[in-house]
Amino acid sequence: MPRNGSRIAHQDISGTSATDGSIALAGHFPNLTNVTIGTRESSRPPKPSSTVPFQRDPDFVDRGDLLSQVDERCSQPAGRAALIGLGGVGKSQLAIEYAYRTRERSSDIWVFWVHASNAARFEQGYRDIAYLINIPGREDPKANILKLVHDWLRGCEGKWLLILDNVDNTDLLSEAGVASQGGQGTGVDSVPQQPMIAYLPQSQNGSILVTGRNRAVALELVEETDILSVQPMALSHALALFEKKLGPVSQSEDTAELAAPLEFMPLAIVQAAAYFSQRAPRYSVQQYLETFRESDGKKTSLLNYKGGQLRRDWQAQNSIIITWQISFEYTYETSPSAADLLSLMSFLDRQGIPEALVRNRAANEHGHRSLEGDDKYKDRKRKRETTEEEEEDEEEDSLSGCSEDDGFEDDVQILRNYSFLSIGTGRTFEMHALVQLAMRKWLEAHRQVEAWKQHYIKILSADFPDGDYENWTYYQALFPHAKSAVTQRPKGERSLREWALLLSNAGCYAWKKGNLADAVNLSEMAMEKEAQELNIQIKEIYQKVLGEEYPNTLTSINNLALIYQNQGRWKEAEELNIRTLKTKQKVLGGEHPSTLISMDNLAEIYRNQGRWKEAEELIIQIKEISQKVLGKEHPNMLFSMHNLALIYQYQGRWKEAEELNIQTLKTKQKVLGEEHPSTLISMHISAIILKNKGEAEKAIALMEDCVGKQKQVIGQDHPFTKMSEDSLSSWCMESLH
């Protein structure tokens, strides 16, 4: 078939003129075969063919039984199926492959491809079908082309498959519009039409396959059981795609390592493969991976690369970041509160996002309303407000019965429908890291990233006030999200103060858990070095913003001293502690609980250096003040008694140590509970005292009990647990001999 429409226009082919739609169709679908170009209004249909506008992909990777599930549904009479998932996950590629397989099985089946992203393209797709199959009346100026195609499909005696690609607009499905005549779309020659959904026939001879991003839209067209969720590739499939695109180089471990940060997304993998293929052999997979990990900016730049044979619609964005951002914009337009929730979640760790942390807390004084400054949103906002005013009276009664919880659940469902959000274990949510990146970049483009960063810091800071044992279960869920704040330093004095307090409290929690490295850095390999750097950073911020004598500044300096102490840097730890103690005595007074804690810390430094006399004198002083100010059963009082018992123990003063430790242990069990970490430390000391008294059997039994509880409470890898296990193991070996 000739492809140059202008040359055909000068010929006389069976009476066909230059305006014949079948000639335009030949240019629109160059891969059509067995299509007869008939005369104007010819009623003779051509042989069945395919209008799929893409060549078959030789690099297609079969992903399990997805296509088998599509075929199972579409092979049924009037069967329907929908492929739903994130943009770039490969829905259209699956549909293309299914179309070719369908034609391979039988050349007597029609396969029609319709781009359904908007009304104009849907109508154009139907117009192309009308000219392809030579529907009588297709050129009548008064004809409704959509109805003509609908009626032909419904009455067709042959088999057909209709593929609707990118069906994401619910208004297109449910709202009536107009059908333009002659393909002009001017609105002058137009007739009323029903919603798009009315032109999708139920036929025993036909089936419909839908692709889209929004599950809620798909449910307008298919049953729940006919929706097939397209997830990112499995690792084996991702590596197979890399191999097809790159050849033998894809066998490297680097390629397998790259698949994970690309979230196993086919579009991102194809883009990455094209990127370093264009630069080979001077650019390797490892170099790409290193660049990708440098920063969010580098990630975005690489993911925005336009390259590779993607077999995507010409209107579709080839950048996976921009692809998702289009959906963000639509979410903002249709449900601002859901967009706010997504904005907040984009700063958290991608896994285990607690519902309690985000429920009804996405409201932000700088939220979506701040986008009013963008010109491109003014008209949309005005239209939305007009619609809201018109519907206000109708909705007043129903809105009065709605709760905030209802709104939150609606927002969650909207984000789940777009696959932006999934349900985790318990009452938690999960997101793709690249979706979070794309959302932050969208916020950045609209000058909103700082406002949402500050809101995220504010919420976390309020929920993570300290490292007390009683709150450990909740803090364990929050801790990964607090760690994410390390790279999210905000601007502004108030937010900086909240950020520094959050990191300090999170560091205190991790230190008490025996996980110092996690307290201060995302990497467990960083260990104390980065812990020190972070706490110095926090201390400097507090000093700059709040001053040396502000309580949070003193807390931060105290935490830094603890880290020095943990490293055995006694001189530096002692200097910081003395400095903190003097400031607290001046600002808070000598009997303030915080002052007593600093005295305790200083006494522990003395004890660890074997400066027993200085340590004992200081602890006795603390004990007397604590008993007077706090009472005999206050946790801080118990901590002082515990430290004094340790001093007696290290000096070999076993009788005094035992008497004091028994008293301390009983009080801790009563006040704190038998499984409190501090209680377990006293159990450990009691076992050691028993062992040194020669009561090995009792000592082993008590230490076994202690180790069992430590594993449950503070974890198997905690230093205290390991210390108790070492003692127990040594004693058991002794008993065997």
XYZ file of C-alpha atoms in Angstrom:
737
model
C 0.000 0.000 0.000
C 1.414 3.473 -0.848
C 2.170 5.625 2.186
C 2.420 9.072 0.635
C -1.052 10.508 0.853
C -0.248 13.497 -1.345
C 0.848 11.300 -4.272
C -2.247 9.103 -3.997
C -4.396 12.218 -4.095
C -3.373 12.820 -7.714
C -4.394 9.295 -8.770
C -7.788 7.767 -9.460
C -7.924 4.511 -7.525
C -11.379 2.956 -7.734
C -12.893 6.387 -7.576
C -11.208 7.273 -4.300
C -10.599 10.983 -3.792
C -7.980 12.797 -1.729
C -10.414 13.111 1.142
C -11.064 9.377 1.438
C -10.489 8.377 5.059
C -9.025 5.042 4.003
C -6.075 6.814 2.399
C -5.438 8.750 5.602
C -5.691 5.453 7.455
C -2.990 3.910 5.266
C -0.626 6.636 6.397
C -1.751 6.342 10.032
C -1.229 2.553 10.229
C 1.700 1.762 7.882
C 1.873 -1.836 9.153
C -1.660 -2.793 8.087
C -1.882 -5.840 5.817
C -4.724 -7.274 3.752
C -6.594 -3.953 3.782
C -8.626 -3.143 0.722
C -8.997 0.560 -0.012
C -12.555 0.750 -1.189
C -14.524 3.420 -2.919
C -16.344 6.093 -0.992
C -19.059 4.459 1.101
C -17.986 0.983 -0.001
C -19.812 -1.565 2.132
C -17.444 -4.397 1.351
C -15.306 -4.995 4.473
C -11.659 -5.964 4.019
C -10.110 -9.081 5.472
C -9.456 -8.989 9.241
C -6.215 -7.273 10.197
C -4.519 -5.444 13.065
C -4.254 -1.722 13.754
C -1.578 -2.027 16.449
C 0.624 1.031 15.733
C 3.858 -0.566 16.987
C 6.194 -3.228 15.656
C 6.515 -6.350 17.776
C 9.255 -6.077 20.383
C 12.041 -8.632 19.769
C 13.318 -7.911 23.297
C 10.014 -8.684 24.993
C 10.433 -10.594 28.263
C 7.593 -12.898 29.231
C 6.652 -12.142 32.837
C 5.181 -15.276 34.294
C 1.569 -16.018 33.482
C 0.293 -12.454 33.010
C -0.519 -12.906 29.317
C -2.062 -16.302 30.040
C -4.368 -14.593 32.537
C -5.265 -11.975 29.930
C -6.036 -14.698 27.395
C -8.083 -16.656 29.904
C -10.385 -13.659 30.303
C -10.405 -12.326 26.750
C -11.027 -15.733 25.161
C -14.394 -15.893 26.912
C -17.478 -14.632 25.046
C -17.725 -10.860 25.644
C -14.599 -11.201 27.779
C -12.838 -8.223 29.282
C -9.566 -7.688 31.147
C -7.586 -4.715 32.434
C -3.842 -4.346 32.946
C -3.370 -1.804 35.736
C -0.152 -0.446 37.227
C 2.301 2.418 37.533
C 3.374 4.305 34.452
C 6.433 2.626 32.949
C 5.679 -0.789 34.444
C 5.084 -2.293 30.977
C 1.294 -2.450 30.577
C 1.220 -1.306 26.940
C 4.135 -3.611 26.077
C 2.151 -6.553 27.418
C -0.887 -5.465 25.395
C 1.224 -5.159 22.215
C 2.632 -8.654 22.678
C -0.820 -10.063 23.387
C -2.162 -8.462 20.202
C 0.542 -10.105 18.089
C 0.037 -13.478 19.757
C -3.687 -13.218 19.127
C -3.106 -12.643 15.402
C -0.556 -15.473 15.328
C -3.151 -17.913 16.607
C -5.754 -16.812 14.077
C -5.523 -14.461 11.090
C -9.326 -14.303 11.045
C -9.568 -12.094 14.117
C -9.693 -8.306 14.041
C -7.372 -6.502 16.458
C -8.197 -2.825 16.976
C -5.925 -0.474 18.942
C -7.483 2.725 20.326
C -5.593 5.373 22.276
C -8.065 6.323 25.005
C -6.190 8.956 26.989
C -8.726 11.648 26.002
C -11.966 12.063 24.067
C -10.338 13.340 20.877
C -7.978 10.398 20.581
C -10.719 7.914 21.453
C -12.914 9.336 18.711
C -10.024 9.339 16.240
C -9.377 5.689 17.041
C -12.996 4.837 16.273
C -12.901 6.931 13.093
C -9.846 4.982 11.915
C -11.724 1.732 12.569
C -14.729 3.004 10.605
C -12.608 3.719 7.526
C -10.610 0.523 7.884
C -13.669 -1.702 7.844
C -15.594 0.492 5.372
C -18.643 1.118 7.565
C -21.501 2.533 5.458
C -22.447 6.058 6.506
C -19.017 6.900 7.882
C -18.791 10.069 5.757
C -22.276 11.328 6.490
C -21.801 14.777 8.127
C -24.606 14.011 10.537
C -23.392 10.549 11.516
C -22.217 9.681 15.014
C -19.027 7.826 14.178
C -18.803 6.323 17.656
C -22.241 4.771 17.359
C -21.478 3.462 13.870
C -18.424 1.591 15.119
C -20.243 0.413 18.236
C -23.095 -1.022 16.176
C -20.707 -2.689 13.723
C -18.736 -4.333 16.533
C -21.903 -5.511 18.223
C -23.199 -7.074 15.027
C -19.905 -8.360 13.660
C -20.020 -12.093 12.953
C -16.249 -12.427 13.044
C -14.000 -12.381 16.091
C -12.473 -9.109 17.283
C -10.240 -7.773 20.058
C -10.424 -4.111 21.043
C -7.450 -2.734 22.996
C -8.043 0.541 24.833
C -4.638 1.948 25.778
C -4.110 4.433 28.629
C -7.654 4.685 29.970
C -7.040 6.947 32.980
C -9.711 9.652 32.805
C -12.882 8.789 34.664
C -14.670 11.814 33.151
C -14.111 10.364 29.687
C -15.943 7.213 30.722
C -18.902 8.720 32.508
C -19.543 12.199 31.082
C -21.398 12.827 27.856
C -19.767 14.993 25.213
C -20.021 15.759 21.517
C -18.979 13.854 18.427
C -17.300 16.009 15.799
C -17.978 15.409 12.132
C -15.525 14.887 9.348
C -12.672 14.523 11.818
C -12.361 18.283 12.203
C -13.288 18.504 15.867
C -14.243 22.170 15.543
C -17.481 21.807 17.427
C -19.410 23.525 14.606
C -20.544 20.286 13.038
C -21.079 18.202 16.119
C -23.820 16.090 17.605
C -24.465 15.040 21.193
C -22.878 11.755 22.187
C -23.128 9.410 25.129
C -20.228 8.730 27.491
C -17.392 6.619 26.079
C -18.467 3.632 28.113
C -21.712 3.487 26.140
C -19.760 2.841 22.934
C -18.005 -0.272 24.217
C -20.296 -3.088 23.097
C -20.963 -6.394 24.755
C -20.572 -8.969 22.003
C -20.250 -12.727 22.082
C -17.678 -12.434 19.313
C -15.582 -9.665 20.813
C -13.349 -8.962 23.785
C -11.862 -5.809 25.260
C -8.432 -5.337 26.851
C -7.815 -2.128 28.833
C -4.527 -0.645 30.015
C -4.355 2.143 32.579
C -2.898 3.467 35.805
C -6.046 3.978 37.832
C -7.768 0.944 39.299
C -10.927 2.941 40.033
C -11.266 3.867 36.351
C -10.739 0.249 35.295
C -13.566 -0.827 37.593
C -15.924 1.248 35.423
C -15.134 -1.114 32.550
C -14.358 -4.533 33.991
C -15.160 -6.657 37.000
C -12.830 -6.655 40.006
C -11.750 -10.211 39.193
C -10.759 -9.151 35.675
C -8.255 -6.532 36.844
C -4.687 -7.773 36.545
C -2.186 -5.800 38.589
C 1.083 -5.302 36.709
C 3.906 -5.121 39.220
C 7.584 -4.250 38.657
C 9.620 -7.070 37.166
C 11.031 -9.928 39.179
C 14.825 -9.866 39.384
C 15.149 -12.701 36.862
C 12.950 -10.853 34.360
C 14.813 -7.581 34.905
C 18.151 -9.305 34.259
C 16.705 -10.972 31.147
C 15.667 -7.545 29.831
C 19.133 -6.130 30.540
C 20.665 -9.090 28.713
C 18.501 -8.545 25.646
C 19.364 -4.855 25.565
C 23.063 -5.096 26.436
C 24.245 -8.561 25.509
C 26.935 -10.409 27.520
C 27.872 -7.325 29.590
C 24.549 -7.701 31.398
C 25.824 -10.824 33.134
C 27.895 -8.722 35.531
C 26.998 -8.392 39.206
C 26.752 -4.639 38.630
C 23.686 -5.118 36.444
C 21.939 -7.153 39.118
C 22.859 -4.474 41.640
C 21.437 -1.724 39.392
C 18.047 -3.402 38.954
C 17.044 -2.754 42.591
C 17.500 1.070 42.661
C 15.670 1.180 39.325
C 12.793 -0.507 41.216
C 12.743 -3.279 38.549
C 10.697 -0.936 36.339
C 10.914 -1.915 32.635
C 10.899 1.682 31.346
C 13.716 2.682 33.717
C 15.715 -0.428 32.757
C 15.346 0.264 29.020
C 16.340 3.901 29.555
C 19.390 2.908 31.603
C 20.447 0.296 29.045
C 20.143 2.849 26.243
C 22.126 5.391 28.266
C 25.258 3.370 28.765
C 24.908 1.566 25.409
C 25.257 4.952 23.726
C 28.398 5.612 25.758
C 29.998 2.157 25.598
C 32.775 1.124 25.857
C 33.852 4.272 27.720
C 30.947 4.070 30.176
C 30.114 1.049 32.318
C 27.166 -0.178 34.328
C 29.194 0.463 37.482
C 29.744 4.099 36.493
C 26.003 4.516 35.928
C 25.299 2.972 39.329
C 27.812 5.237 41.078
C 26.362 8.329 39.400
C 22.823 7.218 40.231
C 23.674 6.944 43.909
C 25.311 10.358 44.206
C 22.205 12.460 44.759
C 18.528 12.933 43.941
C 19.579 15.372 41.243
C 21.772 12.772 39.536
C 19.018 10.167 39.765
C 16.527 12.532 38.158
C 18.921 13.469 35.361
C 19.561 9.823 34.481
C 15.890 8.848 34.707
C 14.920 11.756 32.440
C 17.158 10.417 29.657
C 15.184 9.920 26.458
C 16.504 6.983 24.525
C 15.905 3.411 23.464
C 13.179 1.797 21.380
C 10.374 2.145 23.886
C 7.302 1.378 21.743
C 5.338 4.054 23.521
C 2.579 6.284 22.246
C 3.888 9.531 20.769
C 1.993 11.522 23.404
C 3.387 9.460 26.289
C 6.408 10.729 28.201
C 9.491 8.544 27.898
C 10.838 9.755 31.253
C 9.556 7.594 34.077
C 9.795 10.588 36.441
C 7.639 12.793 34.200
C 5.258 9.892 33.549
C 4.463 9.678 37.255
C 4.363 13.445 37.695
C 1.523 13.653 35.179
C -0.464 11.383 37.481
C 0.542 13.544 40.464
C -0.878 16.602 38.752
C -4.150 14.835 38.000
C -4.342 13.695 41.637
C -3.764 17.268 42.797
C -6.516 18.547 40.520
C -9.078 15.934 41.511
C -8.156 15.256 45.148
C -5.840 17.818 46.773
C -5.967 16.065 50.148
C -4.692 12.816 48.576
C -1.902 14.813 46.916
C -1.039 16.279 50.324
C -0.840 12.802 51.845
C 1.462 11.675 49.028
C 3.600 14.788 49.507
C 4.124 14.006 53.191
C 4.863 10.338 52.570
C 7.487 11.141 49.936
C 9.890 12.264 52.698
C 9.482 9.181 54.892
C 11.286 5.883 54.549
C 9.626 3.938 51.767
C 8.669 0.976 53.977
C 6.719 0.618 57.200
C 5.055 4.040 57.144
C 2.862 3.954 60.290
C -0.743 4.919 59.748
C -0.665 6.734 63.104
C 2.088 9.001 61.805
C 0.229 10.228 58.717
C -3.476 9.809 59.457
C -5.123 13.223 59.208
C -1.729 14.921 59.555
C -0.991 15.688 55.911
C -2.748 19.034 56.300
C 0.002 21.620 55.956
C -0.238 25.360 56.298
C 1.902 25.489 53.171
C 0.077 22.618 51.442
C -1.535 22.408 48.029
C -3.071 25.823 48.447
C 0.395 27.352 48.008
C 0.325 26.229 44.392
C -2.081 29.089 43.810
C 0.966 31.138 42.883
C 1.489 29.030 39.769
C -0.353 30.501 36.798
C -0.990 27.094 35.267
C -3.083 26.146 38.332
C -5.171 29.306 38.613
C -7.663 28.400 35.910
C -7.951 24.813 37.150
C -8.509 26.014 40.707
C -11.112 28.541 39.558
C -12.989 25.851 37.650
C -12.834 23.487 40.624
C -14.100 26.174 42.988
C -16.950 27.023 40.618
C -17.954 23.376 40.458
C -17.743 23.102 44.228
C -20.002 26.137 44.664
C -22.565 24.691 42.274
C -22.595 21.378 44.112
C -22.353 22.786 47.655
C -26.060 22.669 48.394
C -26.396 19.115 47.060
C -23.458 17.831 49.077
C -24.129 19.657 52.340
C -26.104 16.836 53.912
C -23.697 14.095 52.893
C -20.636 16.083 53.949
C -22.093 16.699 57.373
C -22.037 12.953 57.940
C -18.440 12.498 56.811
C -15.592 12.249 59.266
C -11.907 12.952 58.893
C -11.343 9.212 58.999
C -13.599 8.793 55.962
C -11.552 11.395 54.126
C -8.289 9.709 55.041
C -9.505 6.333 53.836
C -10.690 7.917 50.584
C -7.263 9.488 50.061
C -5.502 6.197 50.745
C -7.754 4.438 48.238
C -7.051 7.056 45.572
C -3.292 6.602 46.001
C -3.661 2.827 45.982
C -5.709 3.002 42.804
C -2.747 4.711 41.121
C -0.317 2.171 42.641
C 1.491 5.036 44.389
C 0.841 3.341 47.711
C 0.502 -0.235 48.919
C -0.513 -1.800 52.212
C 2.321 -3.103 54.385
C 2.272 -5.359 57.425
C 0.103 -4.255 60.306
C -1.292 -0.772 59.893
C 1.506 0.505 57.691
C 2.010 1.649 54.107
C 4.760 1.196 51.534
C 5.907 3.186 48.502
C 8.411 2.843 45.676
C 11.532 4.901 46.356
C 11.469 6.288 42.803
C 7.852 7.392 43.230
C 8.967 9.300 46.340
C 11.807 10.883 44.362
C 9.462 11.872 41.533
C 7.016 13.422 44.021
C 9.760 15.449 45.720
C 10.943 16.698 42.342
C 7.366 17.671 41.484
C 7.137 19.592 44.765
C 10.478 21.218 44.004
C 9.219 22.351 40.593
C 6.263 23.996 42.324
C 8.400 25.547 45.082
C 6.845 23.321 47.746
C 9.629 20.942 48.710
C 10.881 23.036 51.653
C 7.393 23.517 53.120
C 6.694 19.779 53.069
C 10.149 18.955 54.376
C 9.529 21.199 57.373
C 6.091 19.684 57.921
C 7.589 16.180 57.877
C 10.277 17.218 60.385
C 7.684 18.842 62.631
C 5.499 15.726 62.763
C 8.381 13.352 63.418
C 9.931 15.616 66.030
C 6.632 15.721 67.915
C 6.238 11.926 67.771
C 9.833 11.110 68.727
C 10.375 13.217 71.881
C 12.801 10.975 73.775
C 14.253 7.497 73.987
C 12.373 6.197 77.026
C 11.978 2.438 77.234
C 8.206 2.679 77.617
C 7.964 4.013 74.049
C 10.447 1.647 72.393
C 7.850 -0.304 70.409
C 6.531 2.845 68.754
C 10.027 4.290 68.311
C 11.138 1.135 66.562
C 8.495 1.788 63.902
C 9.454 5.470 63.660
C 13.212 5.045 63.668
C 13.737 4.394 59.905
C 11.767 7.566 59.179
C 13.825 9.550 61.675
C 16.974 8.282 59.935
C 15.617 9.609 56.644
C 15.769 13.087 58.172
C 19.577 12.971 58.159
C 19.586 13.973 54.484
C 16.610 16.341 54.798
C 18.132 19.321 56.610
C 15.534 22.104 56.546
C 15.887 25.875 56.459
C 14.639 28.303 59.070
C 15.474 28.520 62.764
C 12.364 26.809 64.091
C 12.581 23.877 61.701
C 16.330 23.534 62.258
C 15.649 23.332 65.988
C 13.048 20.587 65.452
C 15.368 18.740 63.075
C 18.274 18.800 65.510
C 16.053 17.660 68.394
C 14.677 14.807 66.279
C 18.149 13.549 65.382
C 19.338 13.913 68.949
C 16.379 11.963 70.365
C 16.644 9.299 67.695
C 20.351 8.986 68.428
C 19.618 8.629 72.138
C 17.111 5.844 71.426
C 19.531 3.915 69.214
C 22.329 4.351 71.728
C 20.146 2.852 74.450
C 19.316 0.015 72.071
C 23.030 -0.636 71.626
C 22.930 0.396 67.959
C 25.090 3.499 67.920
C 25.765 3.552 64.189
C 22.062 3.437 63.266
C 21.428 6.302 65.646
C 23.270 8.770 63.535
C 23.620 7.527 59.983
C 21.867 5.527 57.336
C 24.807 3.152 57.022
C 25.770 0.603 59.688
C 29.320 0.778 58.322
C 29.714 4.396 59.411
C 29.899 3.438 63.120
C 30.933 5.983 65.741
C 32.823 8.315 63.393
C 29.691 9.588 61.716
C 27.812 9.473 65.013
C 30.333 11.950 66.328
C 30.121 14.127 63.212
C 26.329 14.224 63.349
C 26.159 15.130 67.029
C 28.777 17.826 66.493
C 26.541 19.121 63.720
C 23.508 19.079 66.025
C 25.470 20.782 68.807
C 26.667 23.542 66.465
C 23.133 24.162 65.212
C 21.791 24.506 68.753
C 24.633 26.787 69.780
C 24.074 28.971 66.736
C 20.299 29.098 66.910
C 19.545 28.762 70.627
C 22.728 29.505 72.529
C 24.983 27.490 74.822
C 22.584 27.472 77.783
C 19.433 26.320 75.961
C 18.277 22.896 77.320
C 18.348 21.218 73.903
C 21.885 22.498 73.327
C 22.944 20.921 76.610
C 21.219 17.637 75.681
C 23.078 17.555 72.387
C 26.451 18.241 74.061
C 25.649 15.503 76.576
C 24.903 13.026 73.748
C 28.196 13.881 72.076
C 29.991 13.274 75.376
C 28.337 9.836 75.600
C 29.657 8.980 72.154
C 33.189 10.040 73.145
C 32.760 7.913 76.241
C 31.627 4.940 74.144
C 34.778 5.345 72.058
C 37.004 5.414 75.134
C 37.952 9.032 74.534
C 37.816 9.769 78.239
C 39.551 13.133 78.264
C 37.235 14.676 75.653
C 34.186 13.077 77.274
C 35.212 14.404 80.686
C 35.775 17.946 79.374
C 32.343 18.022 77.701
C 30.624 16.575 80.778
C 32.217 19.064 83.153
C 31.263 21.873 80.779
C 27.673 20.625 80.594
C 27.484 20.086 84.351
C 28.650 23.606 85.172
C 26.183 25.140 82.739
C 23.311 23.063 84.125
C 24.204 23.964 87.718
C 24.164 27.626 86.708
C 20.983 27.544 84.606
C 18.929 24.738 86.172
C 20.338 24.491 89.680
C 22.289 21.803 91.517
C 19.239 19.666 92.335
C 17.603 19.598 88.901
C 17.149 16.019 87.505
C 19.082 16.956 84.372
C 21.975 18.239 86.494
C 22.002 14.952 88.417
C 22.147 12.994 85.142
C 25.261 14.932 84.118
C 26.807 14.189 87.510
C 26.033 10.489 86.976
C 27.665 10.555 83.541
C 30.770 12.189 84.963
C 30.927 9.596 87.739
C 30.770 6.838 85.117
C 33.717 8.404 83.287
C 35.690 8.355 86.527
C 34.671 4.730 87.130
C 35.751 3.609 83.651
C 39.165 5.144 84.267
C 39.511 3.406 87.615
C 39.253 6.665 89.528
C 37.224 4.940 92.230
C 37.430 7.549 94.971
C 36.251 10.429 92.764
C 33.489 8.270 91.286
C 32.260 7.063 94.691
C 32.206 10.551 96.199
C 30.225 11.911 93.268
C 27.736 9.023 93.246
C 27.073 9.289 96.995
C 26.435 13.006 96.527
C 23.998 12.256 93.672
C 22.259 9.541 95.720
C 21.652 11.875 98.643
C 20.281 14.668 96.431
C 18.129 12.243 94.395
C 16.615 10.678 97.507
C 15.759 14.129 98.825
C 14.441 15.629 95.580
C 13.097 12.674 93.615
C 12.356 10.001 96.190
C 13.720 6.503 96.787
C 11.931 4.880 93.838
C 12.615 7.403 91.101
C 14.410 5.828 88.052
C 17.251 8.354 88.331
C 17.723 7.413 91.991
C 17.873 3.740 90.991
C 20.435 4.556 88.316
C 22.677 6.166 90.951
C 22.340 3.140 93.247
C 23.203 0.894 90.331
C 26.357 2.884 89.571
C 27.435 2.843 93.207
C 26.977 -0.949 93.330
C 29.223 -1.226 90.250
C 31.925 0.843 91.930
C 31.841 -1.464 94.992
C 31.933 -4.494 92.692
C 34.949 -3.304 90.693
C 36.832 -2.665 93.925
C 36.049 -6.186 95.174
C 33.803 -4.880 97.951
C 31.371 -7.754 97.360
C 29.306 -7.516 100.542
C 28.506 -3.829 100.041
C 27.894 -4.424 96.336
C 25.503 -7.325 97.027
C 23.475 -5.465 99.658
C 23.074 -2.400 97.485
C 22.360 -4.378 94.305
C 19.687 -6.559 95.977
C 17.961 -3.395 97.160
C 18.278 -1.813 93.716
C 17.056 -4.917 91.868
C 13.945 -5.306 94.035
C 13.031 -1.648 93.610
C 13.591 -1.789 89.845
C 11.406 -4.889 89.523
C 8.687 -3.077 91.433
C 8.946 0.313 89.725
C 10.221 -0.450 86.223
C 9.164 -4.042 85.749
C 11.122 -7.272 85.473
C 11.919 -6.822 81.759
C 13.104 -3.225 81.788
C 16.673 -2.937 80.399
C 17.865 -1.337 83.632
C 16.380 -4.200 85.660
C 18.220 -6.688 83.461
C 21.532 -4.917 84.083
C 20.986 -5.304 87.819
C 20.210 -8.997 87.250
C 23.507 -9.301 85.391
C 25.379 -7.689 88.299
C 23.613 -9.918 90.846
C 24.689 -12.999 88.884
C 28.299 -11.803 88.852
C 28.204 -11.173 92.606
C 26.820 -14.675 93.217
C 29.552 -16.166 91.048
C 32.277 -14.342 92.941
C 30.773 -15.540 96.219
C 31.244 -19.104 94.967
C 27.534 -19.752 94.321
C 28.082 -20.809 90.694
C 24.870 -22.789 90.263
C 22.669 -19.871 91.372
C 24.766 -17.479 89.291
C 24.322 -19.580 86.112
C 20.551 -19.906 86.640
C 20.155 -16.155 87.169
C 22.350 -15.314 84.156
C 20.380 -17.728 81.948
C 17.183 -15.947 82.968
C 18.852 -12.602 82.321
C 20.101 -13.588 78.835
C 16.676 -14.931 77.817
C 14.976 -11.669 78.783
C 17.716 -9.536 77.190
C 17.225 -11.284 73.840
C 13.508 -10.539 73.997
C 13.798 -6.934 75.160
C 16.967 -5.374 73.754
C 17.856 -7.942 71.121
C 20.356 -10.689 70.548
C 22.992 -8.345 69.081
C 22.940 -5.759 71.845
C 26.346 -5.368 73.529
C 24.854 -6.032 76.976
C 23.254 -9.258 75.711
C 26.558 -10.413 74.239
C 28.390 -9.549 77.451
C 25.916 -11.612 79.502
C 26.146 -14.495 77.021
C 29.950 -14.460 77.220
C 29.853 -14.626 81.012
C 27.290 -17.428 80.937
C 29.285 -19.427 78.397
C 32.460 -19.056 80.417
C 30.760 -20.150 83.647
C 29.162 -23.167 81.979
C 32.558 -24.269 80.646
C 34.038 -23.917 84.136
C 31.265 -26.047 85.627
C 32.048 -28.876 83.169
C 35.609 -29.064 84.475
